[in-house]
CSV table of C-alpha atoms in Angstrom, one decimal:
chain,number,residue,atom,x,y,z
A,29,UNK,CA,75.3,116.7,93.7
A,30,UNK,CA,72.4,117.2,91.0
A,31,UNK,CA,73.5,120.0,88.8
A,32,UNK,CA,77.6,119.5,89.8
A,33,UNK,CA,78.5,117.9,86.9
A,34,UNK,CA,80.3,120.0,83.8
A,35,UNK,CA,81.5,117.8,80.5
A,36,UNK,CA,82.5,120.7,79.1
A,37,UNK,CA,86.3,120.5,79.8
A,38,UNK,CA,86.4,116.8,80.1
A,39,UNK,CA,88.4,116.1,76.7
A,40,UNK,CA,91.2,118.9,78.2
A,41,UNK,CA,91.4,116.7,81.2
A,42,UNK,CA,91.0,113.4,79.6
A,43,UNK,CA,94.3,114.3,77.2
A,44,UNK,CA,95.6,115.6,80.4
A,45,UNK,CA,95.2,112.6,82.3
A,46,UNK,CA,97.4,110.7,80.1
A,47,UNK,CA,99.9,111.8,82.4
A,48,UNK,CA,98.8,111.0,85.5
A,49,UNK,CA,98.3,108.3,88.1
A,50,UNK,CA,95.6,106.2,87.6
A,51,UNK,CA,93.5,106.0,89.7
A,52,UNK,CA,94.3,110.6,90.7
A,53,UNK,CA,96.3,110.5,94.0
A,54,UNK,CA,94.7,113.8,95.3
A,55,UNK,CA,91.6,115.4,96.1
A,56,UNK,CA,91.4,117.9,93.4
A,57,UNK,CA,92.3,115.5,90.8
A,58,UNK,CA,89.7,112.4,91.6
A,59,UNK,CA,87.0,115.3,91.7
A,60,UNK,CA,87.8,116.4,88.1
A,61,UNK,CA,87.9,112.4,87.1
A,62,UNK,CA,84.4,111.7,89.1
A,63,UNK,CA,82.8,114.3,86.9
A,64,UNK,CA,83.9,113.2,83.6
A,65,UNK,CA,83.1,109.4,84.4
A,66,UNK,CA,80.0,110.2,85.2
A,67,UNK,CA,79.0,113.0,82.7
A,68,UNK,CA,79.4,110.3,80.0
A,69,UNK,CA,78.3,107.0,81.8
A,70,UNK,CA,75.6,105.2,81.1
A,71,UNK,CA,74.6,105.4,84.9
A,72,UNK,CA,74.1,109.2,84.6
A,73,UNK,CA,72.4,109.1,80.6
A,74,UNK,CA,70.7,105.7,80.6
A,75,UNK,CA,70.0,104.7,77.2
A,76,UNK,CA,70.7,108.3,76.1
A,77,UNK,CA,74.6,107.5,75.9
A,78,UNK,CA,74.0,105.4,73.0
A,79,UNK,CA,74.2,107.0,68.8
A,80,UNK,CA,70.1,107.4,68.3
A,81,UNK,CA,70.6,104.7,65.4
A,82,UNK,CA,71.6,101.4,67.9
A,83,UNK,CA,69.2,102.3,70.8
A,84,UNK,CA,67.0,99.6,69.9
A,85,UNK,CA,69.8,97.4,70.1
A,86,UNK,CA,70.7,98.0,73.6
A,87,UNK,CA,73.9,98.8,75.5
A,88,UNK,CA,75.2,95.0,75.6
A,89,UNK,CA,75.2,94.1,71.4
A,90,UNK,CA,76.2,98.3,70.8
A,91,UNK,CA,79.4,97.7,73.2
A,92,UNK,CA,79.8,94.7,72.0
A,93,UNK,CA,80.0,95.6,68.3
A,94,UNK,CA,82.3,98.4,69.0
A,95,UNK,CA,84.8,96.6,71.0
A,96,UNK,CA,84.7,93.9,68.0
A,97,UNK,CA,85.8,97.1,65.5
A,98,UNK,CA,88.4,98.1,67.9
A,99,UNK,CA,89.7,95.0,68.8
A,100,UNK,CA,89.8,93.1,65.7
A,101,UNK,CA,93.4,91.7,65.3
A,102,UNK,CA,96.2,92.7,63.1
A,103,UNK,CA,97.9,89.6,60.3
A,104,UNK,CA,100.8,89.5,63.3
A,105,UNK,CA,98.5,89.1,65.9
A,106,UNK,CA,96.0,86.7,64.3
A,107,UNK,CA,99.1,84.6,63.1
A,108,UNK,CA,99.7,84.4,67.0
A,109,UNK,CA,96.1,83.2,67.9
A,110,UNK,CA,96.6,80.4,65.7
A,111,UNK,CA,99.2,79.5,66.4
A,112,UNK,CA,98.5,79.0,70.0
A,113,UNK,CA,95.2,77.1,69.1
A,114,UNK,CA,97.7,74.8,66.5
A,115,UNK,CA,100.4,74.2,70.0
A,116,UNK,CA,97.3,73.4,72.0
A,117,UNK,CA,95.2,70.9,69.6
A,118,UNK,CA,92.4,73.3,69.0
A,119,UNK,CA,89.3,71.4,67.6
A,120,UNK,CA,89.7,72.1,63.4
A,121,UNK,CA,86.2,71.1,62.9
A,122,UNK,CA,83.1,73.5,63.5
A,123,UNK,CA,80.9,71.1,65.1
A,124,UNK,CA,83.5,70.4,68.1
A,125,UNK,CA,82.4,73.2,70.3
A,126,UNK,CA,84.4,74.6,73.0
A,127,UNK,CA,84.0,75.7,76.6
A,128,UNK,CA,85.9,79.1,77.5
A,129,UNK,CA,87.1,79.4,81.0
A,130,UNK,CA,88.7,81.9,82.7
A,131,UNK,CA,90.3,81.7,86.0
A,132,UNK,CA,91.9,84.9,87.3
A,133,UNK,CA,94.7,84.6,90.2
A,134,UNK,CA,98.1,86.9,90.2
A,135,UNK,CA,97.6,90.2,91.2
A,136,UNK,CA,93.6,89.7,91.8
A,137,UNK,CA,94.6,87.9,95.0
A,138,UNK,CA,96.8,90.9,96.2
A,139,UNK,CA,94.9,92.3,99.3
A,140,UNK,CA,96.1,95.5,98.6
A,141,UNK,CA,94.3,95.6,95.0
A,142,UNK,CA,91.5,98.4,94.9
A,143,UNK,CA,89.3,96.1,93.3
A,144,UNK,CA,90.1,93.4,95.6
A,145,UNK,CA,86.7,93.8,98.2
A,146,UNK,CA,84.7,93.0,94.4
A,147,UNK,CA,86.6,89.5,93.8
A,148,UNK,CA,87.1,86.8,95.6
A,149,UNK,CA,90.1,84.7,94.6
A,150,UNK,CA,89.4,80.9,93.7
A,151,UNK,CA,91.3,78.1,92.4
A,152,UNK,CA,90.0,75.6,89.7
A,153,UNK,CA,87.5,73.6,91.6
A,154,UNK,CA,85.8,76.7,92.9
A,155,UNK,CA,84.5,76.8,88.8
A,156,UNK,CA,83.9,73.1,88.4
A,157,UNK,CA,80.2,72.8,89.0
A,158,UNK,CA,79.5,76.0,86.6
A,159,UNK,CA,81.9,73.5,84.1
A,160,UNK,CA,80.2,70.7,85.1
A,161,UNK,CA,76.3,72.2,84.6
A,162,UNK,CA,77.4,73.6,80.8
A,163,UNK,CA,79.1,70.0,80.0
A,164,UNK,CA,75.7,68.4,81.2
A,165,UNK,CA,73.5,71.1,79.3
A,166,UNK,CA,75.1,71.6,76.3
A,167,UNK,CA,77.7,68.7,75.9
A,168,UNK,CA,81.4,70.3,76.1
A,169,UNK,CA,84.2,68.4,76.5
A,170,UNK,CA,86.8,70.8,75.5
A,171,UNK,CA,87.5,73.3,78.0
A,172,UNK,CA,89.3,76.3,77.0
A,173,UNK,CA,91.3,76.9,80.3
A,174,UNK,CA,92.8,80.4,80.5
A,175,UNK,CA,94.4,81.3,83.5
A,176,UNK,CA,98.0,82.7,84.8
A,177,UNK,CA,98.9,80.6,87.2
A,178,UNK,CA,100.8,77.2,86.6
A,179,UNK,CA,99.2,75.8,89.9
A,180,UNK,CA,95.8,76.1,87.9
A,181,UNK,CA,96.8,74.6,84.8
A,182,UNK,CA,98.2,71.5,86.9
A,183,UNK,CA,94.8,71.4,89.0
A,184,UNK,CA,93.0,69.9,85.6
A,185,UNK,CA,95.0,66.4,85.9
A,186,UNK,CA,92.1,66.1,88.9
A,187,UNK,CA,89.2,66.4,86.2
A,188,UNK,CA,90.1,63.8,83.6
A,189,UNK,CA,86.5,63.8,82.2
A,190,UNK,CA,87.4,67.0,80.4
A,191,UNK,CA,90.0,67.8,77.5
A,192,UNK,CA,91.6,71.2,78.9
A,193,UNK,CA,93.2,73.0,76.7
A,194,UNK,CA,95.9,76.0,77.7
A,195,UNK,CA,98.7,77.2,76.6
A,196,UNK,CA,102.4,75.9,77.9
A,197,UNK,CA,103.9,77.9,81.0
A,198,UNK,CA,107.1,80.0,78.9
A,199,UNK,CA,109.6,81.6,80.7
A,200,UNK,CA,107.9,84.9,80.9
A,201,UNK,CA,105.3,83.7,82.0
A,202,UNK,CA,106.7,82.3,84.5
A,203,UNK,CA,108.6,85.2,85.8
A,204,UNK,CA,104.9,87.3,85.3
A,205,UNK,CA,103.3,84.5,88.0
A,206,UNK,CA,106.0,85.4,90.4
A,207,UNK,CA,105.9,89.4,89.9
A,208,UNK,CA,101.7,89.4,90.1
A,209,UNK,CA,101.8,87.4,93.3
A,210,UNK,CA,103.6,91.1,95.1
A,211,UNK,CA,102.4,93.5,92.7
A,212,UNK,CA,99.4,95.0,90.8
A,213,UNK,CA,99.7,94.6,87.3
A,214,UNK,CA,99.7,98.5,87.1
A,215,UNK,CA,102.7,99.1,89.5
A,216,UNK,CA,104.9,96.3,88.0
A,217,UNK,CA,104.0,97.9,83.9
A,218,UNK,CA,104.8,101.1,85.8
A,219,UNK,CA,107.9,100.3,87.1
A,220,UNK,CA,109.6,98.2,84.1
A,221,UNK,CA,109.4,94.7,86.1
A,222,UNK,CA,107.0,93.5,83.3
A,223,UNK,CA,107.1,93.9,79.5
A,224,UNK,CA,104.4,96.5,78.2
A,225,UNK,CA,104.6,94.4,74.6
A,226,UNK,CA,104.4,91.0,76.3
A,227,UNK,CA,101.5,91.5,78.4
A,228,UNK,CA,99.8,93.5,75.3
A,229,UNK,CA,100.3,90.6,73.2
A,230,UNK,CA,99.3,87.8,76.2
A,231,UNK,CA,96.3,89.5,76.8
A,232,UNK,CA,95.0,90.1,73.3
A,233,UNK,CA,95.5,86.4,72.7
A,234,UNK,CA,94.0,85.5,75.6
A,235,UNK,CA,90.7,87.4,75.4
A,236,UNK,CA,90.4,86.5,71.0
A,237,UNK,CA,91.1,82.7,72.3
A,238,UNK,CA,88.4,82.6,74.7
A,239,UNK,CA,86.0,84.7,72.7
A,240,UNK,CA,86.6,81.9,69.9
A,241,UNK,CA,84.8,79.4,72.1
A,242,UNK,CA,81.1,79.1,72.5
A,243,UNK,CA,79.8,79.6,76.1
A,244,UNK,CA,81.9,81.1,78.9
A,245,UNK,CA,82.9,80.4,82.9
A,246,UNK,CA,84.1,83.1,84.8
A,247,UNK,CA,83.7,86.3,86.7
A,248,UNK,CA,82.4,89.7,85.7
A,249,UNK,CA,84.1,91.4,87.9
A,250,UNK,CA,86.8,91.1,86.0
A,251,UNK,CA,87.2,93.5,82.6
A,252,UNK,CA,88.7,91.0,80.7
A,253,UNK,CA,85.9,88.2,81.2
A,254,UNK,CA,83.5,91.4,80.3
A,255,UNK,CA,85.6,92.0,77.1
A,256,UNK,CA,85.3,88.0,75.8
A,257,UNK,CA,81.6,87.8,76.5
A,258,UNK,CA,81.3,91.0,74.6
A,259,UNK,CA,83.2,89.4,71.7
A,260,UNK,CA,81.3,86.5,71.9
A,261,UNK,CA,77.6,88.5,71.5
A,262,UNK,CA,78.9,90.4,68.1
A,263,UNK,CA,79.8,87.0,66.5
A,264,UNK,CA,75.9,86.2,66.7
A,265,UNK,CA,72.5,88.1,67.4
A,266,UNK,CA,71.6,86.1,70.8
A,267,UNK,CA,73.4,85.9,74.0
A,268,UNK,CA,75.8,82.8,74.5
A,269,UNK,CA,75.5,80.5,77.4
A,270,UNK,CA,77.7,81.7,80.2
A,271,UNK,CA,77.8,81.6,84.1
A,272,UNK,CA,79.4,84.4,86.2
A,273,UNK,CA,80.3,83.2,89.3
A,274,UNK,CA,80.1,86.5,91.2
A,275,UNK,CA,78.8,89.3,89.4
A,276,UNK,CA,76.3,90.0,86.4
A,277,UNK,CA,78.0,92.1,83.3
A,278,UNK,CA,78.1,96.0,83.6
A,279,UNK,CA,79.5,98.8,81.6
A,280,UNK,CA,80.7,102.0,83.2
A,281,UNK,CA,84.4,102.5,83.3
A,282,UNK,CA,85.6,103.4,86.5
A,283,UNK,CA,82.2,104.1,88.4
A,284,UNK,CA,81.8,101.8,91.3
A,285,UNK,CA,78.4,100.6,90.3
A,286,UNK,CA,79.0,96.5,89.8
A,287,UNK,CA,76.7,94.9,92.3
A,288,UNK,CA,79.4,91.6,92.9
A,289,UNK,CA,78.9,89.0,95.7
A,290,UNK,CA,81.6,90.3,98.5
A,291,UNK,CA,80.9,94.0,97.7
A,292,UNK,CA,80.7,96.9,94.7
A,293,UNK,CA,83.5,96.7,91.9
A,294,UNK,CA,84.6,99.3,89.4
A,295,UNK,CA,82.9,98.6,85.8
């Protein structure tokens, strides 16, 4: 209701929620969250939630310049990026450019998934015509395939016309494909079936691989394909080529306000 809304205690409650479950599992709890999300979102303060000196940038390039601060990676990590791109044959030169695609299964095809009525899970040929159009338009051949699910990586020997490149299947990564296809991500971090360090590390690889390459396929419904394209727009002062097959890009953590195609997602 107009007038609810208190941000007064919100840092109390955000270093109290550290603690809890995520999403709140009572009444009381989700209230106090609802409040704070909101208080602070850009939904609620529109351009206002900016610093008065990047407002004529806009919310996209201000977001996207912080999470290139925060997310810029230590000697250890960066000696892991390139090493990945040296296992997989990762164009040397600059004028090679190179196609980032994500394809999301594991736990986003869990029914169960709260975010699961915003994505619609889809294997590899679901994304070829977005591929297809960018090869046509802007001449890729290297596709930058990042996905974790071995089925996917196998479904590229169908699409010959393009030189995938993705990292090799380990053995974690194998047992990670069998956990995610029973449990959210969340639960199985939660519960010590996954490594907190491992999936860290994966994912920060991941997202710096794909935001090394110059246009982007996936779905914006999913944080982490909002994340690259963010990384993408610091590196330059326009917007990259990229097709979303399902949602356009929002920011608002936690506030169901992401208009996808098979229903509203949490930003």
């Amino acid at each position: 209701e107009e007038g609810y809304r208190n941000a007064s205690f919100c840092p109390t409650w955000w270093n109290f929620q550290r603690e809890q479950e995520d999403p709140p599992d009572n009444a009381t709890e989700a209230a106090l969250s609802d409040n704070c999300l909101y208080s602070y979102s850009f939904t609620e303060l529109g351009e206002d939630v900016l610093p008065q000196e990047f407002i004529d940038n806009g919310l996209f390039f201000t977001v996207s310049h912080i999470l290139k601060h925060i997310m810029r990676p230590n000697k250890k990590l960066a000696k892991m990026i390139q090493k990945a791109k040296y296992s997989m044959g990762w164009p040397n030169d600059t004028t090679t450019q190179v196609l980032s695609v994500h394809v999301r299964q594991g736990d986003a095809c869990i029914k169960s998934s709260a975010n699961f009525k915003g994505r619609q899970c889809d294997g590899l040929a679901h994304y070829i015509p977005a591929i297809q159009l960018m090869a046509d338009t802007y001449g890729f051949k290297y596709i930058f395939l990042a996905t974790d699910t071995a089925a996917v990586r196998e479904s590229t020997e169908e699409y010959p016309q393009f030189k995938w490149l993705f990292q090799k299947e380990s053995r974690y990564s194998q047992k990670r494909s069998h956990v995610l296809k029973f449990l959210p991500i969340e639960k199985a971090l939660r519960y010590g079936v996954l490594d907190p360090f491992e999936e860290g590390a994966a994912y920060l690889v991941d997202v710096h691989l794909m935001a090394s390459g110059h246009a982007f396929v996936g779905k914006f419904t999913s944080n982490l394909d909002r994340v690259v394209y963010n990384l993408m727009g610091s590196k330059s002062d326009c917007l990259r080529p990229f097709i979303s097959l399902d949602s356009g890009w929002c920011f608002d953590y936690g506030l169901p306000n992401g208009d996808g195609d098979t229903g509203d997602f949490q930003c």
